[in-house]
CSV table of C-alpha atoms in Angstrom, one decimal:
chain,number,residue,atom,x,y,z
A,1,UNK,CA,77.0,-8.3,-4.4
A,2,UNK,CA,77.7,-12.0,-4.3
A,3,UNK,CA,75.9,-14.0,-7.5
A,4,UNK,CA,72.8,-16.2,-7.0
A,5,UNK,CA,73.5,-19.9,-7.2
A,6,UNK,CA,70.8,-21.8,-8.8
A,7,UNK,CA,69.6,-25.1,-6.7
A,8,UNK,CA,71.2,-23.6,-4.0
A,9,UNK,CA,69.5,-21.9,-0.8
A,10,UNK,CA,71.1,-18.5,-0.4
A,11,UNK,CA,70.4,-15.1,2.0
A,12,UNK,CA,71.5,-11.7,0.6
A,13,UNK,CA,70.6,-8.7,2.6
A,14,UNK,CA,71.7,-6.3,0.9
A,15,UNK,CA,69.4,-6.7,-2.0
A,16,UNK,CA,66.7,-6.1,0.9
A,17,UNK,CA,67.8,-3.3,2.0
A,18,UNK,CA,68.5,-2.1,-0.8
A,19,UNK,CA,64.6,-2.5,-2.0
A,20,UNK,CA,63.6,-0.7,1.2
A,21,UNK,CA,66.2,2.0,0.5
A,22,UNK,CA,64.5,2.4,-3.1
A,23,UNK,CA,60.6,2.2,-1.6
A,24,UNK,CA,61.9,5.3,0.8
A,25,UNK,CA,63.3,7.1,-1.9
A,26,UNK,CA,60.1,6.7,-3.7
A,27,UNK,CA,57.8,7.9,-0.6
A,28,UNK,CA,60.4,11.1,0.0
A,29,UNK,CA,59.7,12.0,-3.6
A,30,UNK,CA,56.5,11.7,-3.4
A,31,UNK,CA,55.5,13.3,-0.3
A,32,UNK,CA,54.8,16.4,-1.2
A,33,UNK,CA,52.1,14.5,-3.9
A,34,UNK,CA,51.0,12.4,-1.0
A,35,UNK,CA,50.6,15.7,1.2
A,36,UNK,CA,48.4,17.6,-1.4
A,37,UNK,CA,46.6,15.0,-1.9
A,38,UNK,CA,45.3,14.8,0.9
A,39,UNK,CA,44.8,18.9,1.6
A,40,UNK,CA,42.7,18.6,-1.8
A,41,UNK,CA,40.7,15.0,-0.4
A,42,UNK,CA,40.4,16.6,2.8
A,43,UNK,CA,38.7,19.8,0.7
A,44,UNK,CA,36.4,17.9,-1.1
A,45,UNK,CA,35.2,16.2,2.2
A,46,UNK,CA,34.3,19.2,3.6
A,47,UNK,CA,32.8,20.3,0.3
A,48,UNK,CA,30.8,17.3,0.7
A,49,UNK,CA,29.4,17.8,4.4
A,50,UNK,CA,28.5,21.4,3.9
A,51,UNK,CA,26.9,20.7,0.3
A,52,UNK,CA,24.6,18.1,2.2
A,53,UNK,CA,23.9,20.3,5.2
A,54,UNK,CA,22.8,22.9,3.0
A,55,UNK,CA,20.1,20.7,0.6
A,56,UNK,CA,19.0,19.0,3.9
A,57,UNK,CA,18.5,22.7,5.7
A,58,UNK,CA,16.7,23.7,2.8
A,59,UNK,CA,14.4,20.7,2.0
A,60,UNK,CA,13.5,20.4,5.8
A,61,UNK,CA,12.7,24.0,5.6
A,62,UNK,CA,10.0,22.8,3.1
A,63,UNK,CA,8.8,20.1,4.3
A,64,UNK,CA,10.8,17.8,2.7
A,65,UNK,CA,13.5,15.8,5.6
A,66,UNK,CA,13.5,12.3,3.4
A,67,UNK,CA,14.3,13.9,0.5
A,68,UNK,CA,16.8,16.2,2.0
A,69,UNK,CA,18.4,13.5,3.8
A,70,UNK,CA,18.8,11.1,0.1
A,71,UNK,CA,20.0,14.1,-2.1
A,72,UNK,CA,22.3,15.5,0.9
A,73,UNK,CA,23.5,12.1,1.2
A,74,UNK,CA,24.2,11.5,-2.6
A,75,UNK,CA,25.8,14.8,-3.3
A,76,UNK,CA,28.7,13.8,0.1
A,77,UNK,CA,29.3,10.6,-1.6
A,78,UNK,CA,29.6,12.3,-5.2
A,79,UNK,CA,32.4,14.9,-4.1
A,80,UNK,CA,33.9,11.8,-2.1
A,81,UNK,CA,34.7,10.0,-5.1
A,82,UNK,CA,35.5,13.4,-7.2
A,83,UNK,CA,38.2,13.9,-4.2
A,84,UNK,CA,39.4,10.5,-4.5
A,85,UNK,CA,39.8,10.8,-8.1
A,86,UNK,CA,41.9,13.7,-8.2
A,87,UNK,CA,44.1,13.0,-5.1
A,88,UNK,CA,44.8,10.0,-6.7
A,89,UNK,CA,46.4,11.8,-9.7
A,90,UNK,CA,47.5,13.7,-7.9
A,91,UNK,CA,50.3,10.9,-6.0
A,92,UNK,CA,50.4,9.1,-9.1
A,93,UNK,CA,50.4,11.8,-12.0
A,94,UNK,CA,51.0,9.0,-14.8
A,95,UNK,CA,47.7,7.9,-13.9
A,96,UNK,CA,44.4,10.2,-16.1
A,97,UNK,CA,41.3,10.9,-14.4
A,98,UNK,CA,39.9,9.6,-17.9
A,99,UNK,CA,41.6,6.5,-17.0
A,100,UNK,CA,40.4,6.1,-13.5
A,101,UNK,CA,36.5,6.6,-14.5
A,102,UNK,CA,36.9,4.2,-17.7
A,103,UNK,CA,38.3,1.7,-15.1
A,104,UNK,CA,35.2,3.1,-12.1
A,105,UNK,CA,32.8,2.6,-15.3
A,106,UNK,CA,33.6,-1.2,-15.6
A,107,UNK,CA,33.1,-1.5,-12.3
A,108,UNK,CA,30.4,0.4,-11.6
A,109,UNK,CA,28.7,-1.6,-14.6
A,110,UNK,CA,29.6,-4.9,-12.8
A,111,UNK,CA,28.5,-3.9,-9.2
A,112,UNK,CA,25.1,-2.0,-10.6
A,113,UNK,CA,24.2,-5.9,-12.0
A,114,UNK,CA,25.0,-7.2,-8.8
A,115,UNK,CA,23.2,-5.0,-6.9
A,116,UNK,CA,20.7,-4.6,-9.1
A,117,UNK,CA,17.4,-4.5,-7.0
A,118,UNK,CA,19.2,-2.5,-4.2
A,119,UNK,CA,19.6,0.4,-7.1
A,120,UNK,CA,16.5,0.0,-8.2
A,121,UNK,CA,14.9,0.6,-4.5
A,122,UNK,CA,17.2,3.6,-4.0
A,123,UNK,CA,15.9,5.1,-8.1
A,124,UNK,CA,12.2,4.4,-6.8
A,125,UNK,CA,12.6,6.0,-3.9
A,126,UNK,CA,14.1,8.8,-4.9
A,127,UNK,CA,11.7,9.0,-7.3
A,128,UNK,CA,8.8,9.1,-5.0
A,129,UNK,CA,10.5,11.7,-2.9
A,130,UNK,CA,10.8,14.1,-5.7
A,131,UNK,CA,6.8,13.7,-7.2
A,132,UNK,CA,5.3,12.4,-3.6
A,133,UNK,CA,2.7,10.5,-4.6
A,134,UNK,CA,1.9,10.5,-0.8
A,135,UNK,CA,3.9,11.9,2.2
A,136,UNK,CA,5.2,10.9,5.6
A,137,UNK,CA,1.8,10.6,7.6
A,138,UNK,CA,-0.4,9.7,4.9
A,139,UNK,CA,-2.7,6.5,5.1
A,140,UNK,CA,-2.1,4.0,2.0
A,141,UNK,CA,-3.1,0.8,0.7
A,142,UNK,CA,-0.5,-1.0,-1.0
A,143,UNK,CA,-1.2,-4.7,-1.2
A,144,UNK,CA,-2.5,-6.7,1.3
A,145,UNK,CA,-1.1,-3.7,3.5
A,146,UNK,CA,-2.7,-0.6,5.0
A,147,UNK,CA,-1.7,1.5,7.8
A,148,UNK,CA,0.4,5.0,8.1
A,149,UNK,CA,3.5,6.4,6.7
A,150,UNK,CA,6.1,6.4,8.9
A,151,UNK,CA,9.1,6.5,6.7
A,152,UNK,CA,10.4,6.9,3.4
A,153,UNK,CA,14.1,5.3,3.2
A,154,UNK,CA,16.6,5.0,-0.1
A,155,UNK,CA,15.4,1.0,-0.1
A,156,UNK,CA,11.4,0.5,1.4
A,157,UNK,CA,9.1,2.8,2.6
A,158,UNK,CA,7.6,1.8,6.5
A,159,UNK,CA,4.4,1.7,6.9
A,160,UNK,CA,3.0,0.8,10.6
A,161,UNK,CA,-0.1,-0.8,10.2
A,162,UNK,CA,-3.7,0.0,12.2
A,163,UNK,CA,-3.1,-3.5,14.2
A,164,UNK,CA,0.3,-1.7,15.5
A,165,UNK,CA,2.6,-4.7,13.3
A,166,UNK,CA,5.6,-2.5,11.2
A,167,UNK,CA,5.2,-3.5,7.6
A,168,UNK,CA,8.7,-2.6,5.0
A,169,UNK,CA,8.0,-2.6,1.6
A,170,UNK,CA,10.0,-1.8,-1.1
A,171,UNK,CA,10.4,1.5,-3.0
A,172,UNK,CA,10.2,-0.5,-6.2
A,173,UNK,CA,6.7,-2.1,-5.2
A,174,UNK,CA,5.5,1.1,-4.6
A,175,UNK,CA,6.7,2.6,-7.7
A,176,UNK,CA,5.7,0.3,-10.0
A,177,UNK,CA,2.2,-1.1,-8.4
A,178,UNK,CA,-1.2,0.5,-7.4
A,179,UNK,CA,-1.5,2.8,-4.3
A,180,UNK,CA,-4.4,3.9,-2.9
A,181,UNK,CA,-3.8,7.1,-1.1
A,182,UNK,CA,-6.6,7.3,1.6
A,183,UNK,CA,-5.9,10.7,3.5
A,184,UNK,CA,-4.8,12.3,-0.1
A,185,UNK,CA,-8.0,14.7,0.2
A,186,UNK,CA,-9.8,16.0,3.8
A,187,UNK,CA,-13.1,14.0,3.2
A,188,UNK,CA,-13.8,10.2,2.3
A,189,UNK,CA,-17.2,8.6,1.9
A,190,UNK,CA,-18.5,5.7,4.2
A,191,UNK,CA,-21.4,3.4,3.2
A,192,UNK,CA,-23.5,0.6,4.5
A,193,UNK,CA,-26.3,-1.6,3.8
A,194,UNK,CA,-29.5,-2.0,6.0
A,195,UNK,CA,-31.9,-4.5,4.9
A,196,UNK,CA,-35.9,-3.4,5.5
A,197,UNK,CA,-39.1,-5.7,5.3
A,198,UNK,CA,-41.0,-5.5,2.1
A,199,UNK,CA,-44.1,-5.0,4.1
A,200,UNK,CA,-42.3,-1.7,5.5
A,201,UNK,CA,-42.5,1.7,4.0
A,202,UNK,CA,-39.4,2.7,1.9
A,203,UNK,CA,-39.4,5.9,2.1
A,204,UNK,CA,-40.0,6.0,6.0
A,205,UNK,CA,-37.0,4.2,6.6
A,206,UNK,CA,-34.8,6.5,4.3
A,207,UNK,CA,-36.2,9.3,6.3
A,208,UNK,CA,-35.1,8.1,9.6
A,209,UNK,CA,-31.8,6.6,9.0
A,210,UNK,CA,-31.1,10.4,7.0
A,211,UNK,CA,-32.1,11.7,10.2
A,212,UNK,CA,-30.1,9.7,12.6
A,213,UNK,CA,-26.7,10.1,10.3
A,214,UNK,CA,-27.2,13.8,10.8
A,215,UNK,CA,-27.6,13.7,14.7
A,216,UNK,CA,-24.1,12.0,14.4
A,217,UNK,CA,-21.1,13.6,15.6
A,218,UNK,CA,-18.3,13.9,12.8
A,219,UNK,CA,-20.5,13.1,10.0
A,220,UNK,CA,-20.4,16.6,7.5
A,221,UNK,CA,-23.2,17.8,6.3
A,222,UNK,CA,-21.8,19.4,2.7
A,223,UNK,CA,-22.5,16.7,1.2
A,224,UNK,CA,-25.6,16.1,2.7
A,225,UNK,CA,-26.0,12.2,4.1
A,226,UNK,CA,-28.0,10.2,1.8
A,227,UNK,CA,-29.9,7.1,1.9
A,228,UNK,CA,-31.0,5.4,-1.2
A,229,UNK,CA,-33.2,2.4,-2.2
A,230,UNK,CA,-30.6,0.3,-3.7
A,231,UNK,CA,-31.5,-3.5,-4.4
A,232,UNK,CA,-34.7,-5.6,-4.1
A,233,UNK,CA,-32.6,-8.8,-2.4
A,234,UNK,CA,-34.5,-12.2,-1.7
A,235,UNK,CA,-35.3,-11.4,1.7
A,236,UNK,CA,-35.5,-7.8,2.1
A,237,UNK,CA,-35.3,-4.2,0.4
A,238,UNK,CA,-31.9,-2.6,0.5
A,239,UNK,CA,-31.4,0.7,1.7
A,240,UNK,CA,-28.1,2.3,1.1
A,241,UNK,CA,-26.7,5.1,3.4
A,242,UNK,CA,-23.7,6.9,2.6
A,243,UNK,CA,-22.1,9.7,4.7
A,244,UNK,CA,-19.4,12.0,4.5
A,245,UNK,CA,-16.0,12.3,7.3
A,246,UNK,CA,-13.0,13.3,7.4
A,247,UNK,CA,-10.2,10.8,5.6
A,248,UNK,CA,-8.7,9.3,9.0
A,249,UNK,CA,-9.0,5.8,9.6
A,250,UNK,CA,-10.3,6.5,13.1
A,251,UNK,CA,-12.8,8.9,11.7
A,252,UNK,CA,-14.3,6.5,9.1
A,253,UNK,CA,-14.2,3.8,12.3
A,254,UNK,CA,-15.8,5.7,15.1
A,255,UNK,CA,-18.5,7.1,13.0
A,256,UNK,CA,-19.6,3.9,11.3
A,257,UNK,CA,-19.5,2.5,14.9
A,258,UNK,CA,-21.9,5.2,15.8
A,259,UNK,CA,-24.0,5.1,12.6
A,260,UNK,CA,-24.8,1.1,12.4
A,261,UNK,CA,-25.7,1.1,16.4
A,262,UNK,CA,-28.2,4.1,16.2
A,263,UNK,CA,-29.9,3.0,13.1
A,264,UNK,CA,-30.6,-0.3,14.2
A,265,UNK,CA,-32.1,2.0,17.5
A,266,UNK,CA,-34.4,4.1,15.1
A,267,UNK,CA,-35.7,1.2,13.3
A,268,UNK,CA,-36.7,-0.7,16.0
A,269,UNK,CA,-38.0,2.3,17.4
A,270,UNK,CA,-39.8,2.8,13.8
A,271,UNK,CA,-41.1,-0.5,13.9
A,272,UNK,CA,-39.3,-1.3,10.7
A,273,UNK,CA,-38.4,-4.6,10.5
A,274,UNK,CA,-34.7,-6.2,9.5
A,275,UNK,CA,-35.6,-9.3,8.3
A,276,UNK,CA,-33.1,-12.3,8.4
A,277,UNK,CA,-32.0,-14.1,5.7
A,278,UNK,CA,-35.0,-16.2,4.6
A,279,UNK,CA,-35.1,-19.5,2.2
A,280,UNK,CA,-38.5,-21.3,0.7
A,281,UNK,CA,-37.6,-25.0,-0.4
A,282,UNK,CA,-40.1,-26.8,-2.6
A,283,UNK,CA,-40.2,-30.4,-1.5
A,284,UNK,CA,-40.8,-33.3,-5.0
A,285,UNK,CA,-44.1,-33.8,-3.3
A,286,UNK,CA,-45.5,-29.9,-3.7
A,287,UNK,CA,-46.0,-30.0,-7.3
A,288,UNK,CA,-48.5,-30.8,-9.1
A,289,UNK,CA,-49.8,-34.3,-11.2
A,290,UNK,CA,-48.2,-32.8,-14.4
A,291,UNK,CA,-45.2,-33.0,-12.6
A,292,UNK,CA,-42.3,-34.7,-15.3
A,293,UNK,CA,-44.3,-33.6,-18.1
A,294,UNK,CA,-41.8,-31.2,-20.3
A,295,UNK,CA,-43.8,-28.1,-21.1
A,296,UNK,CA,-46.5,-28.4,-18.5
A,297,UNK,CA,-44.5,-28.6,-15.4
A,298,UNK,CA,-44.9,-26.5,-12.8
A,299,UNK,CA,-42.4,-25.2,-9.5
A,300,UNK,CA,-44.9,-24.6,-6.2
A,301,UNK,CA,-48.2,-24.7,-6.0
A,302,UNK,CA,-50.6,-24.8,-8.6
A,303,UNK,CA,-52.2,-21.5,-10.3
A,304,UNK,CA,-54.9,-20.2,-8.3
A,305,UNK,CA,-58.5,-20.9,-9.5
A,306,UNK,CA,-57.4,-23.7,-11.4
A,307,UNK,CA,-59.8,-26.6,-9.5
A,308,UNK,CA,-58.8,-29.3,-12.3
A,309,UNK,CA,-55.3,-29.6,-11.8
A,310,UNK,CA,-54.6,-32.1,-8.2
A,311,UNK,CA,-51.5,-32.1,-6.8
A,312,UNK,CA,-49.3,-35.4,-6.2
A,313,UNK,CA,-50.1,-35.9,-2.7
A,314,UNK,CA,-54.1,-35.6,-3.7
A,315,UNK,CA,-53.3,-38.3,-7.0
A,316,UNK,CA,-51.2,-40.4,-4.7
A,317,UNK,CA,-54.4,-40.6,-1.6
A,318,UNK,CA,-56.8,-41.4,-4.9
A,319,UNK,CA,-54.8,-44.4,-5.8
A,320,UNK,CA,-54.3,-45.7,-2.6
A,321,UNK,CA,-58.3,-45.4,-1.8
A,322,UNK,CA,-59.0,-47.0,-5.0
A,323,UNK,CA,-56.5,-50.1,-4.2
């Protein structure tokens, strides 16, 4: 072994051979480790795969594929790491497992803050797996969105909406805002508002649109249909009817389709009017001579039987006769 000159270039090949003779000697000691290692990673692998087969199998058996499919999957990846852990100890026995997860914990602290909304999906949607708020299939309202359950992933749940557009929305919204679960019982109540004439008879028209909402196809009849005098508006007298359907969306559709077209039918039918929208303005020149005057002022016409009091236009035609 020839001596290294400083400021001078020099190739010595037996020192690299002789580092690849020491990294062999290394490996040929430590095969056996290396070998075991991976018999006992290899064992935990499979302890992985059949642990998730078996909580999938069994959630699905209940109903429960999403969940299955989260738990299964984070109970593989748990004995994954365990494996890896251990194996590694294993080919490097100077090396702790308390060691290894101190070291994992740093990281894991670092990565969890780095991916922190990604975590907090996967928590909220684990979350709603395990207390299901609503299920796969359900209708729901979250937001400004509203259609069917489709899926629940680790990250957003899908929703497809009634237009037929895909809507993805994360677990965390859902977790931690309002949902309105439409189809979480069998019946939902509908409503709508018919306007009658005040010159029409109240009761008559509750009577008939009662009897046309039970001649309807998919409207139940425990409750009974109602319809109730609910507002005196400016143009007309509010009737209120209010039926009873399953929770669908297509149910709630088709038979308030069905329920606005044949009331309208009966009415007309009934002779009970449906006034439009009707506004009185009060020209300057419709008031009275005490028009101006605070505290006898007075809006429309005058009072009746009150021959004293002229109106403008009748003060305004005496002046101009008298000029």
């Amino acid at each position: 072994m020839t001596a290294d000159v400083q400021g001078k270039m020099d190739v010595n090949p037996s020192l690299a051979i002789e580092k690849i003779d020491s990294w062999i000697d290394g490996a040929i000691r430590l095969a056996p480790n290396m070998v075991i290692a991976l018999i006992v990673f290899a064992l935990f692998f499979a302890i992985g795969i059949a642990a998730k087969k078996i909580v999938a199998s069994r959630l699905t058996r209940r109903n429960r594929v999403n969940l299955g499919e989260i738990l299964g999957g984070f109970l593989k990846s748990a004995f994954i790491i365990i494996g890896l852990l251990v194996s590694v100890t294993i080919v490097a026995p100077t090396l702790s497992i308390g060691d290894l997860v101190a070291g994992l914990g740093v990281s894991a602290g670092a990565i969890g803050f780095a991916f922190k909304d990604i975590l907090q999906n996967w928590l909220a949607g684990l979350l709603i797996l395990l207390r299901q708020p609503f299920e796969v299939g359900d209708q729901i309202e979250v937001g400004d969105y509203e259609g069917t359950v489709m899926y629940i992933e680790t990250r957003a749940t899908i929703i497809k909406t009634y237009d037929g557009q895909k809507a993805v929305i994360p677990n965390s919204d859902i977790y931690t805002g309002a949902v309105l679960v439409k189809t979480a019982y069998d019946k939902r109540r509908s409503q709508y508002d018919i306007g009658i004439g005040y010159g029409d008879d109240i009761e008559e028209a509750c009577e008939i649109i009662k009897r046309v909402l039970h001649e309807i196809e998919g409207i139940k009849h425990d409750p009974e249909p109602e319809a109730l005098p609910w507002d005196l508006a400016p143009s007309w007298v509010t009737v209120r009817a209010r039926w009873w359907t399953d929770s669908s969306r297509s149910a709630l559709v088709n038979t308030q389709a069905q329920a606005i077209m044949k009331i309208k039918y009966a009415l007309d039918d009934a002779g009970i009017d449906m006034p439009y929208d009707t506004k009185v303005h009060l020209f300057h020149d419709q008031t009275d001579e005490r028009d101006g005057i605070p505290g006898a002022q007075r809006e429309g016409w005058p009072a009746k039987n009150d021959a004293s009091v002229k109106s403008r236009f009748q003060v305004e035609k005496e002046i101009v006769s008298d000029e």
